[in-house]
PDB file of C-alpha atoms in Angstrom:
ATOM      1  CA  MET A 108       0.000   0.000   0.000  1.00 53.00           C
ATOM      2  CA  GLY A 109       1.026   3.610  -0.487  1.00 54.00           C
ATOM      3  CA  CYS A 110       0.358   6.503   1.883  1.00 57.00           C
ATOM      4  CA  GLY A 111      -2.142   5.426   4.545  1.00 55.00           C
ATOM      5  CA  LYS A 112      -4.823   3.260   2.932  1.00 79.00           C
ATOM      6  CA  PHE A 113      -4.217   4.487  -0.606  1.00 92.00           C
ATOM      7  CA  PRO A 114      -2.786   2.020  -3.141  1.00 94.00           C
ATOM      8  CA  ASN A 115       0.779   2.419  -4.324  1.00 96.00           C
ATOM      9  CA  ILE A 116       1.459   3.720  -7.844  1.00 97.00           C
ATOM     10  CA  GLU A 117       3.691   1.154  -9.542  1.00 97.00           C
ATOM     11  CA  ALA A 118       4.392   3.295 -12.621  1.00 97.00           C
ATOM     12  CA  ILE A 119       3.139   6.168 -14.756  1.00 97.00           C
ATOM     13  CA  PHE A 120       3.554   6.321 -18.511  1.00 97.00           C
ATOM     14  CA  LEU A 121       2.547   8.781 -21.219  1.00 97.00           C
ATOM     15  CA  ALA A 122       1.091   7.113 -24.307  1.00 97.00           C
ATOM     16  CA  GLN A 123       0.556   9.105 -27.472  1.00 96.00           C
ATOM     17  CA  PHE A 124      -0.607   8.547 -31.040  1.00 95.00           C
ATOM     18  CA  HIS A 125       2.223   9.257 -33.470  1.00 93.00           C
ATOM     19  CA  PRO A 126       1.004  10.233 -36.974  1.00 91.00           C
ATOM     20  CA  ASP A 127       3.457   7.830 -38.644  1.00 90.00           C
ATOM     21  CA  LEU A 128       4.171   5.177 -36.002  1.00 91.00           C
ATOM     22  CA  GLY A 129       0.761   4.785 -34.379  1.00 92.00           C
ATOM     23  CA  PRO A 130       0.451   4.270 -30.585  1.00 94.00           C
ATOM     24  CA  ILE A 131       3.735   4.959 -28.796  1.00 93.00           C
ATOM     25  CA  VAL A 132       5.067   5.192 -25.263  1.00 95.00           C
ATOM     26  CA  ARG A 133       6.668   8.594 -25.035  1.00 95.00           C
ATOM     27  CA  LEU A 134       7.763   8.669 -21.374  1.00 95.00           C
ATOM     28  CA  SER A 135       7.564   6.378 -18.367  1.00 96.00           C
ATOM     29  CA  VAL A 136       8.407   6.533 -14.659  1.00 96.00           C
ATOM     30  CA  PRO A 137      10.312   4.480 -13.783  1.00 95.00           C
ATOM     31  CA  GLU A 138      12.111   4.380 -17.126  1.00 92.00           C
ATOM     32  CA  GLY A 139      11.677   1.078 -18.918  1.00 90.00           C
ATOM     33  CA  ALA A 140       8.522   0.209 -16.969  1.00 94.00           C
ATOM     34  CA  VAL A 141       6.669  -0.584 -20.203  1.00 94.00           C
ATOM     35  CA  GLU A 142       7.515  -3.667 -22.276  1.00 87.00           C
ATOM     36  CA  LEU A 143       7.744  -3.029 -26.023  1.00 76.00           C
ATOM     37  CA  ASP A 144       8.416  -5.266 -29.015  1.00 66.00           C
ATOM     38  CA  GLU A 145      12.026  -5.491 -30.131  1.00 54.00           C
ATOM     39  CA  ASP A 146      11.242  -3.697 -33.380  1.00 43.00           C
ATOM     40  CA  ARG A 147       9.700  -0.801 -31.468  1.00 45.00           C
ATOM     41  CA  GLY A 148      12.485  -0.046 -28.997  1.00 40.00           C
ATOM     42  CA  TYR A 149      13.032   3.061 -26.929  1.00 42.00           C
ATOM     43  CA  SER A 150      14.656   6.194 -28.316  1.00 37.00           C
ATOM     44  CA  GLY A 151      15.118   9.804 -27.275  1.00 37.00           C
ATOM     45  CA  SER A 152      14.557  10.659 -23.615  1.00 38.00           C
ATOM     46  CA  ASN A 153      12.434   7.638 -22.826  1.00 36.00           C
ATOM     47  CA  GLY A 154      11.096   6.037 -25.907  1.00 36.00           C
ATOM     48  CA  ILE A 155       9.001   5.979 -29.001  1.00 36.00           C
ATOM     49  CA  ALA A 156       7.256   2.765 -29.860  1.00 35.00           C
ATOM     50  CA  LYS A 157       5.737   1.828 -33.164  1.00 33.00           C
ATOM     51  CA  GLY A 158       2.171   0.550 -32.949  1.00 35.00           C
ATOM     52  CA  ASP A 159      -0.332  -1.243 -35.126  1.00 37.00           C
ATOM     53  CA  ASP A 160      -3.831  -0.057 -35.897  1.00 37.00           C
ATOM     54  CA  ASP A 161      -6.720  -1.815 -34.158  1.00 37.00           C
ATOM     55  CA  SER A 162     -10.285  -1.078 -35.197  1.00 34.00           C
ATOM     56  CA  ASN A 163     -12.092  -3.462 -32.843  1.00 33.00           C
ATOM     57  CA  SER A 164     -11.911  -1.695 -29.478  1.00 33.00           C
ATOM     58  CA  ARG A 165     -15.306  -0.389 -28.420  1.00 33.00           C
ATOM     59  CA  LEU A 166     -15.824  -0.331 -24.653  1.00 38.00           C
ATOM     60  CA  ALA A 167     -17.902   1.846 -22.381  1.00 37.00           C
ATOM     61  CA  GLU A 168     -16.818   4.056 -19.491  1.00 40.00           C
ATOM     62  CA  GLY A 169     -15.504   2.173 -16.492  1.00 43.00           C
ATOM     63  CA  SER A 170     -14.472  -0.898 -18.481  1.00 43.00           C
ATOM     64  CA  VAL A 171     -12.348  -3.554 -16.776  1.00 46.00           C
ATOM     65  CA  VAL A 172     -10.832  -5.856 -19.364  1.00 43.00           C
ATOM     66  CA  PRO A 173      -8.746  -8.936 -18.428  1.00 42.00           C
ATOM     67  CA  LEU A 174      -6.063  -9.369 -21.093  1.00 41.00           C
ATOM     68  CA  SER A 175      -3.952 -12.469 -21.659  1.00 37.00           C
ATOM     69  CA  ASN A 176      -1.754 -13.890 -24.412  1.00 36.00           C
ATOM     70  CA  SER A 177      -4.745 -15.034 -26.432  1.00 32.00           C
ATOM     71  CA  SER A 178      -5.998 -13.091 -29.451  1.00 31.00           C
ATOM     72  CA  SER A 179      -9.522 -12.751 -28.079  1.00 29.00           C
ATOM     73  CA  ASN A 180     -10.602 -11.609 -24.642  1.00 31.00           C
ATOM     74  CA  LEU A 181     -13.840 -11.575 -22.731  1.00 29.00           C
ATOM     75  CA  GLY A 182     -14.377  -8.190 -21.136  1.00 33.00           C
ATOM     76  CA  PHE A 183     -17.094  -6.496 -19.107  1.00 33.00           C
ATOM     77  CA  PHE A 184     -18.398  -2.975 -18.952  1.00 35.00           C
ATOM     78  CA  HIS A 185     -20.806  -1.405 -16.536  1.00 35.00           C
ATOM     79  CA  GLY A 186     -23.810   0.363 -18.026  1.00 34.00           C
ATOM     80  CA  GLY A 187     -25.821   1.768 -15.151  1.00 34.00           C
ATOM     81  CA  GLU A 188     -26.660  -1.100 -12.802  1.00 33.00           C
ATOM     82  CA  GLN A 189     -26.589  -3.773 -15.478  1.00 33.00           C
ATOM     83  CA  LEU A 190     -23.433  -5.757 -16.229  1.00 31.00           C
ATOM     84  CA  VAL A 191     -23.067  -6.366 -19.947  1.00 29.00           C
ATOM     85  CA  GLU A 192     -20.690  -8.876 -21.523  1.00 30.00           C
ATOM     86  CA  VAL A 193     -18.811  -8.008 -24.696  1.00 31.00           C
ATOM     87  CA  VAL A 194     -16.282 -10.012 -26.673  1.00 29.00           C
ATOM     88  CA  GLU A 195     -13.312  -7.986 -27.908  1.00 34.00           C
ATOM     89  CA  LEU A 196     -10.797  -9.109 -30.526  1.00 32.00           C
ATOM     90  CA  ILE A 197      -7.401  -7.595 -29.791  1.00 35.00           C
ATOM     91  CA  LYS A 198      -4.955  -7.720 -32.722  1.00 35.00           C
ATOM     92  CA  ARG A 199      -1.509  -8.588 -31.409  1.00 37.00           C
ATOM     93  CA  PRO A 200       1.635  -9.275 -33.448  1.00 39.00           C
ATOM     94  CA  ILE A 201       3.851 -12.194 -32.467  1.00 36.00           C
ATOM     95  CA  GLN A 202       5.783 -11.325 -29.319  1.00 42.00           C
ATOM     96  CA  PRO A 203       9.545 -11.788 -29.032  1.00 42.00           C
ATOM     97  CA  LYS A 204      10.446 -14.671 -26.713  1.00 42.00           C
ATOM     98  CA  VAL A 205      11.177 -13.228 -23.296  1.00 40.00           C
ATOM     99  CA  SER A 206      11.272 -15.068 -19.996  1.00 39.00           C
ATOM    100  CA  THR A 207       8.082 -14.988 -17.939  1.00 38.00           C
ATOM    101  CA  ALA A 208       9.928 -13.497 -14.990  1.00 38.00           C
ATOM    102  CA  THR A 209      11.151 -10.566 -17.106  1.00 45.00           C
ATOM    103  CA  ARG A 210       7.807  -9.795 -18.748  1.00 48.00           C
ATOM    104  CA  SER A 211       5.832 -10.033 -15.491  1.00 69.00           C
ATOM    105  CA  ASP A 212       7.791  -7.100 -14.079  1.00 86.00           C
ATOM    106  CA  LYS A 213       6.825  -4.798 -16.955  1.00 92.00           C
ATOM    107  CA  ILE A 214       3.605  -3.498 -18.494  1.00 95.00           C
ATOM    108  CA  ASP A 215       2.848  -5.160 -21.836  1.00 94.00           C
ATOM    109  CA  PHE A 216       1.963  -2.132 -23.958  1.00 94.00           C
ATOM    110  CA  ASN A 217       1.225  -4.241 -27.005  1.00 92.00           C
ATOM    111  CA  ALA A 218      -1.622  -5.947 -25.131  1.00 93.00           C
ATOM    112  CA  ILE A 219      -3.351  -2.717 -24.107  1.00 94.00           C
ATOM    113  CA  GLN A 220      -2.491  -0.152 -26.780  1.00 93.00           C
ATOM    114  CA  ALA A 221      -5.911  -0.365 -28.464  1.00 93.00           C
ATOM    115  CA  LEU A 222      -7.591   0.577 -25.175  1.00 93.00           C
ATOM    116  CA  VAL A 223      -5.003   3.144 -24.048  1.00 95.00           C
ATOM    117  CA  ILE A 224      -5.145   4.897 -27.440  1.00 95.00           C
ATOM    118  CA  PRO A 225      -8.801   4.089 -28.155  1.00 93.00           C
ATOM    119  CA  LYS A 226     -11.554   5.024 -30.564  1.00 89.00           C
ATOM    120  CA  LEU A 227     -13.720   8.136 -30.214  1.00 87.00           C
ATOM    121  CA  PRO A 228     -16.352   6.810 -27.715  1.00 89.00           C
ATOM    122  CA  LEU A 229     -13.725   6.376 -24.979  1.00 91.00           C
ATOM    123  CA  PHE A 230     -12.124   9.813 -25.112  1.00 95.00           C
ATOM    124  CA  GLU A 231     -12.425  11.752 -21.839  1.00 95.00           C
ATOM    125  CA  ARG A 232     -13.780   8.752 -19.946  1.00 94.00           C
ATOM    126  CA  LEU A 233     -12.123   6.809 -17.156  1.00 95.00           C
ATOM    127  CA  VAL A 234     -10.843   3.469 -18.435  1.00 95.00           C
ATOM    128  CA  THR A 235      -9.429   0.629 -16.321  1.00 96.00           C
ATOM    129  CA  VAL A 236      -7.529  -2.210 -17.993  1.00 94.00           C
ATOM    130  CA  ASN A 237      -6.093  -5.349 -16.380  1.00 94.00           C
ATOM    131  CA  THR A 238      -2.984  -6.841 -17.974  1.00 93.00           C
ATOM    132  CA  GLY A 239      -0.555  -9.272 -16.377  1.00 93.00           C
ATOM    133  CA  ARG A 240      -0.077  -8.294 -12.738  1.00 94.00           C
ATOM    134  CA  PHE A 241      -1.051  -4.661 -13.389  1.00 96.00           C
ATOM    135  CA  LYS A 242      -4.219  -2.592 -13.245  1.00 97.00           C
ATOM    136  CA  ILE A 243      -3.978   0.429 -15.564  1.00 97.00           C
ATOM    137  CA  MET A 244      -6.179   3.494 -14.994  1.00 97.00           C
ATOM    138  CA  CYS A 245      -6.276   6.211 -17.630  1.00 97.00           C
ATOM    139  CA  TYR A 246      -8.263   9.080 -19.137  1.00 97.00           C
ATOM    140  CA  PRO A 247      -7.593   9.317 -22.907  1.00 97.00           C
ATOM    141  CA  ILE A 248      -7.623  12.778 -24.472  1.00 97.00           C
ATOM    142  CA  SER A 249      -8.034  13.981 -28.067  1.00 96.00           C
ATOM    143  CA  ILE A 250      -7.472  17.632 -28.981  1.00 96.00           C
ATOM    144  CA  VAL A 251      -8.648  18.684 -32.443  1.00 95.00           C
ATOM    145  CA  GLY A 252      -6.488  21.369 -33.983  1.00 93.00           C
ATOM    146  CA  ASN A 253      -3.535  22.184 -36.203  1.00 92.00           C
ATOM    147  CA  TYR A 254      -1.794  18.838 -35.756  1.00 93.00           C
ATOM    148  CA  ALA A 255      -0.808  16.012 -38.066  1.00 89.00           C
ATOM    149  CA  ARG A 256      -4.022  14.105 -38.836  1.00 88.00           C
ATOM    150  CA  ASN A 257      -5.845  17.116 -37.301  1.00 92.00           C
ATOM    151  CA  ALA A 258      -5.712  15.863 -33.710  1.00 95.00           C
ATOM    152  CA  LEU A 259      -3.342  15.247 -30.803  1.00 96.00           C
ATOM    153  CA  ILE A 260      -4.217  12.015 -28.975  1.00 97.00           C
ATOM    154  CA  PHE A 261      -2.532  11.150 -25.684  1.00 97.00           C
ATOM    155  CA  ASN A 262      -3.107   9.373 -22.389  1.00 98.00           C
ATOM    156  CA  MET A 263      -1.338   9.619 -19.019  1.00 98.00           C
ATOM    157  CA  CYS A 264      -1.675   6.124 -17.564  1.00 98.00           C
ATOM    158  CA  PHE A 265      -1.344   5.064 -13.904  1.00 98.00           C
ATOM    159  CA  ALA A 266      -0.318   1.475 -13.123  1.00 98.00           C
ATOM    160  CA  PHE A 267      -1.160  -0.342  -9.865  1.00 97.00           C
ATOM    161  CA  ASP A 268      -1.047  -3.865  -8.533  1.00 96.00           C
ATOM    162  CA  ILE A 269      -3.915  -5.774 -10.123  1.00 95.00           C
ATOM    163  CA  LYS A 270      -5.480  -6.502  -6.707  1.00 95.00           C
ATOM    164  CA  ALA A 271      -5.429  -2.850  -5.567  1.00 95.00           C
ATOM    165  CA  ASP A 272      -8.665  -0.985  -4.847  1.00 94.00           C
ATOM    166  CA  THR A 273      -8.117   2.064  -7.057  1.00 95.00           C
ATOM    167  CA  LYS A 274     -11.487   3.823  -6.783  1.00 93.00           C
ATOM    168  CA  CYS A 275      -9.905   6.740  -4.910  1.00 94.00           C
ATOM    169  CA  PHE A 276      -7.619   7.388  -7.897  1.00 96.00           C
ATOM    170  CA  GLY A 277     -10.452   7.987 -10.372  1.00 95.00           C
ATOM    171  CA  PRO A 278     -10.662  11.768  -9.730  1.00 95.00           C
ATOM    172  CA  VAL A 279      -6.856  12.079  -9.755  1.00 96.00           C
ATOM    173  CA  VAL A 280      -6.437  10.293 -13.096  1.00 97.00           C
ATOM    174  CA  LYS A 281      -9.195  12.412 -14.628  1.00 96.00           C
ATOM    175  CA  ARG A 282      -7.735  15.629 -13.197  1.00 95.00           C
ATOM    176  CA  VAL A 283      -4.266  14.885 -14.573  1.00 96.00           C
ATOM    177  CA  GLY A 284      -5.710  14.219 -18.033  1.00 97.00           C
ATOM    178  CA  CYS A 285      -7.737  17.451 -17.980  1.00 96.00           C
ATOM    179  CA  LEU A 286      -4.734  19.456 -16.732  1.00 94.00           C
ATOM    180  CA  LEU A 287      -2.568  18.155 -19.554  1.00 95.00           C
ATOM    181  CA  LYS A 288      -5.280  19.070 -22.042  1.00 96.00           C
ATOM    182  CA  GLU A 289      -5.443  22.618 -20.655  1.00 93.00           C
ATOM    183  CA  LEU A 290      -1.648  22.954 -20.680  1.00 92.00           C
ATOM    184  CA  GLU A 291      -1.412  21.738 -24.272  1.00 93.00           C
ATOM    185  CA  ILE A 292      -4.083  24.187 -25.430  1.00 91.00           C
ATOM    186  CA  SER A 293      -2.543  27.122 -23.536  1.00 87.00           C
ATOM    187  CA  SER A 294       1.173  26.439 -24.000  1.00 87.00           C
ATOM    188  CA  GLY A 295       1.755  23.461 -26.292  1.00 89.00           C
ATOM    189  CA  LEU A 296       3.249  21.360 -23.492  1.00 89.00           C
ATOM    190  CA  LEU A 297       2.931  18.034 -25.302  1.00 93.00           C
ATOM    191  CA  SER A 298       3.428  19.132 -28.901  1.00 91.00           C
ATOM    192  CA  GLY A 299       6.054  21.848 -28.352  1.00 82.00           C
ATOM    193  CA  SER A 300       9.805  21.335 -28.371  1.00 79.00           C
ATOM    194  CA  GLY A 301      11.250  20.819 -24.898  1.00 81.00           C
ATOM    195  CA  GLY A 302       8.160  19.391 -23.243  1.00 87.00           C
ATOM    196  CA  GLU A 303       9.833  16.169 -22.070  1.00 90.00           C
ATOM    197  CA  ARG A 304      11.658  17.795 -19.151  1.00 89.00           C
ATOM    198  CA  PRO A 305       8.613  19.313 -17.388  1.00 90.00           C
ATOM    199  CA  LEU A 306       6.517  16.240 -18.209  1.00 94.00           C
ATOM    200  CA  MET A 307       9.080  13.909 -16.615  1.00 94.00           C
ATOM    201  CA  LEU A 308       9.314  16.187 -13.585  1.00 92.00           C
ATOM    202  CA  MET A 309       5.541  16.107 -13.220  1.00 94.00           C
ATOM    203  CA  MET A 310       5.384  12.307 -13.549  1.00 96.00           C
ATOM    204  CA  ARG A 311       8.174  11.705 -11.031  1.00 96.00           C
ATOM    205  CA  GLN A 312       6.592  13.997  -8.470  1.00 95.00           C
ATOM    206  CA  LEU A 313       3.184  12.372  -8.965  1.00 96.00           C
ATOM    207  CA  VAL A 314       4.625   8.929  -8.217  1.00 97.00           C
ATOM    208  CA  THR A 315       6.809   9.987  -5.287  1.00 96.00           C
ATOM    209  CA  ASN A 316       4.506  12.431  -3.540  1.00 95.00           C
ATOM    210  CA  LEU A 317       1.220  10.569  -3.987  1.00 96.00           C
ATOM    211  CA  ASN A 318       2.834   7.340  -2.771  1.00 96.00           C
ATOM    212  CA  ASP A 319       4.533   9.004   0.209  1.00 95.00           C
ATOM    213  CA  HIS A 320       2.027  11.682   1.226  1.00 93.00           C
ATOM    214  CA  GLY A 321      -1.228  11.174  -0.690  1.00 94.00           C
ATOM    215  CA  GLU A 322      -0.930  14.657  -2.205  1.00 93.00           C
ATOM    216  CA  CYS A 323       1.481  16.749  -4.256  1.00 93.00           C
ATOM    217  CA  GLN A 324       2.233  20.346  -5.182  1.00 92.00           C
ATOM    218  CA  ILE A 325       4.008  20.634  -8.525  1.00 90.00           C
ATOM    219  CA  GLU A 326       5.568  23.773  -9.976  1.00 88.00           C
ATOM    220  CA  LEU A 327       6.291  23.323 -13.689  1.00 84.00           C
ATOM    221  CA  ASP A 328       8.856  25.577 -15.378  1.00 80.00           C
ATOM    222  CA  LEU A 329       7.568  26.155 -18.924  1.00 76.00           C
ATOM    223  CA  SER A 330       9.948  28.972 -19.882  1.00 72.00           C
ATOM    224  CA  ASP A 331      12.233  26.811 -22.057  1.00 71.00           C
ATOM    225  CA  PHE A 332       9.595  26.010 -24.660  1.00 66.00           C
ATOM    226  CA  SER A 333       6.596  28.313 -24.157  1.00 61.00           C
ATOM    227  CA  GLN A 334       6.618  32.047 -24.821  1.00 63.00           C
ATOM    228  CA  PHE A 335       3.196  32.458 -23.252  1.00 65.00           C
ATOM    229  CA  MET A 336       3.627  30.737 -19.862  1.00 64.00           C
ATOM    230  CA  ALA A 337       6.726  30.943 -17.638  1.00 70.00           C
ATOM    231  CA  SER A 338       5.436  28.444 -15.090  1.00 74.00           C
ATOM    232  CA  THR A 339       2.309  26.854 -13.677  1.00 78.00           C
ATOM    233  CA  GLY A 340       1.332  25.215 -10.397  1.00 83.00           C
ATOM    234  CA  ILE A 341      -0.525  21.924 -10.002  1.00 84.00           C
ATOM    235  CA  SER A 342      -2.163  20.710  -6.779  1.00 90.00           C
ATOM    236  CA  ILE A 343      -3.453  17.143  -6.471  1.00 91.00           C
ATOM    237  CA  LYS A 344      -4.720  15.302  -3.397  1.00 91.00           C
ATOM    238  CA  LEU A 345      -6.121  11.828  -2.782  1.00 90.00           C
ATOM    239  CA  PHE A 346      -9.341  11.367  -0.837  1.00 89.00           C
ATOM    240  CA  PRO A 347     -10.853   8.123   0.497  1.00 86.00           C
ATOM    241  CA  TYR A 348     -13.586   6.634  -1.655  1.00 79.00           C
ATOM    242  CA  TYR A 349     -16.881   5.853   0.066  1.00 74.00           C
ATOM    243  CA  GLY A 350     -19.366   4.098  -2.101  1.00 65.00           C
TER     244      GLY A 350
END
């Protein structure tokens, strides 16, 4: 467990849709926390991964999808009070042979990329995905504008132990996604040159401070890449979930 009764954050990673490569992992804390195919590799500050296109991911808000090494998975989504079953076909290329012990310590991005970088119905909705020993919570964002393919699609993902009760993190995950959207619109944090440094600082402080104290105060220096904003402050706090 993390601070008090709150679950511990195992990792945070920033996924993004690259106009040429598809879904990628741009940054992760700790570095190398996400497992990628050998032909994808990491490059730059913490990685760009090539992805394949998947057109079969259609899940509702609050989905919890168990993923395994099979090509098809039985998932569930909650619609009001009724539990509805859906069968999802996840397209997955052949994985390089890696020992089970090695892969179990990392997040298999290839297994979840179609849900982390999803189709339109899942944008700006909380999504929870189970893969391996991890539970991933995220809030995918799409910003329409003067970008390649006319949109910037990204997702700051929080990873926990698969058995953790993560309900208290729902508002935090949503708030982080909305803050990143606001910062991109106002200063170009994600699309501008030099954004990796403040993004990594933010991610590291989120992991350390939320795990240790259940809250964090982050001051981001944006002066190196934004002519409109010198800095900005971010305040995030965890609260117990009663429901």
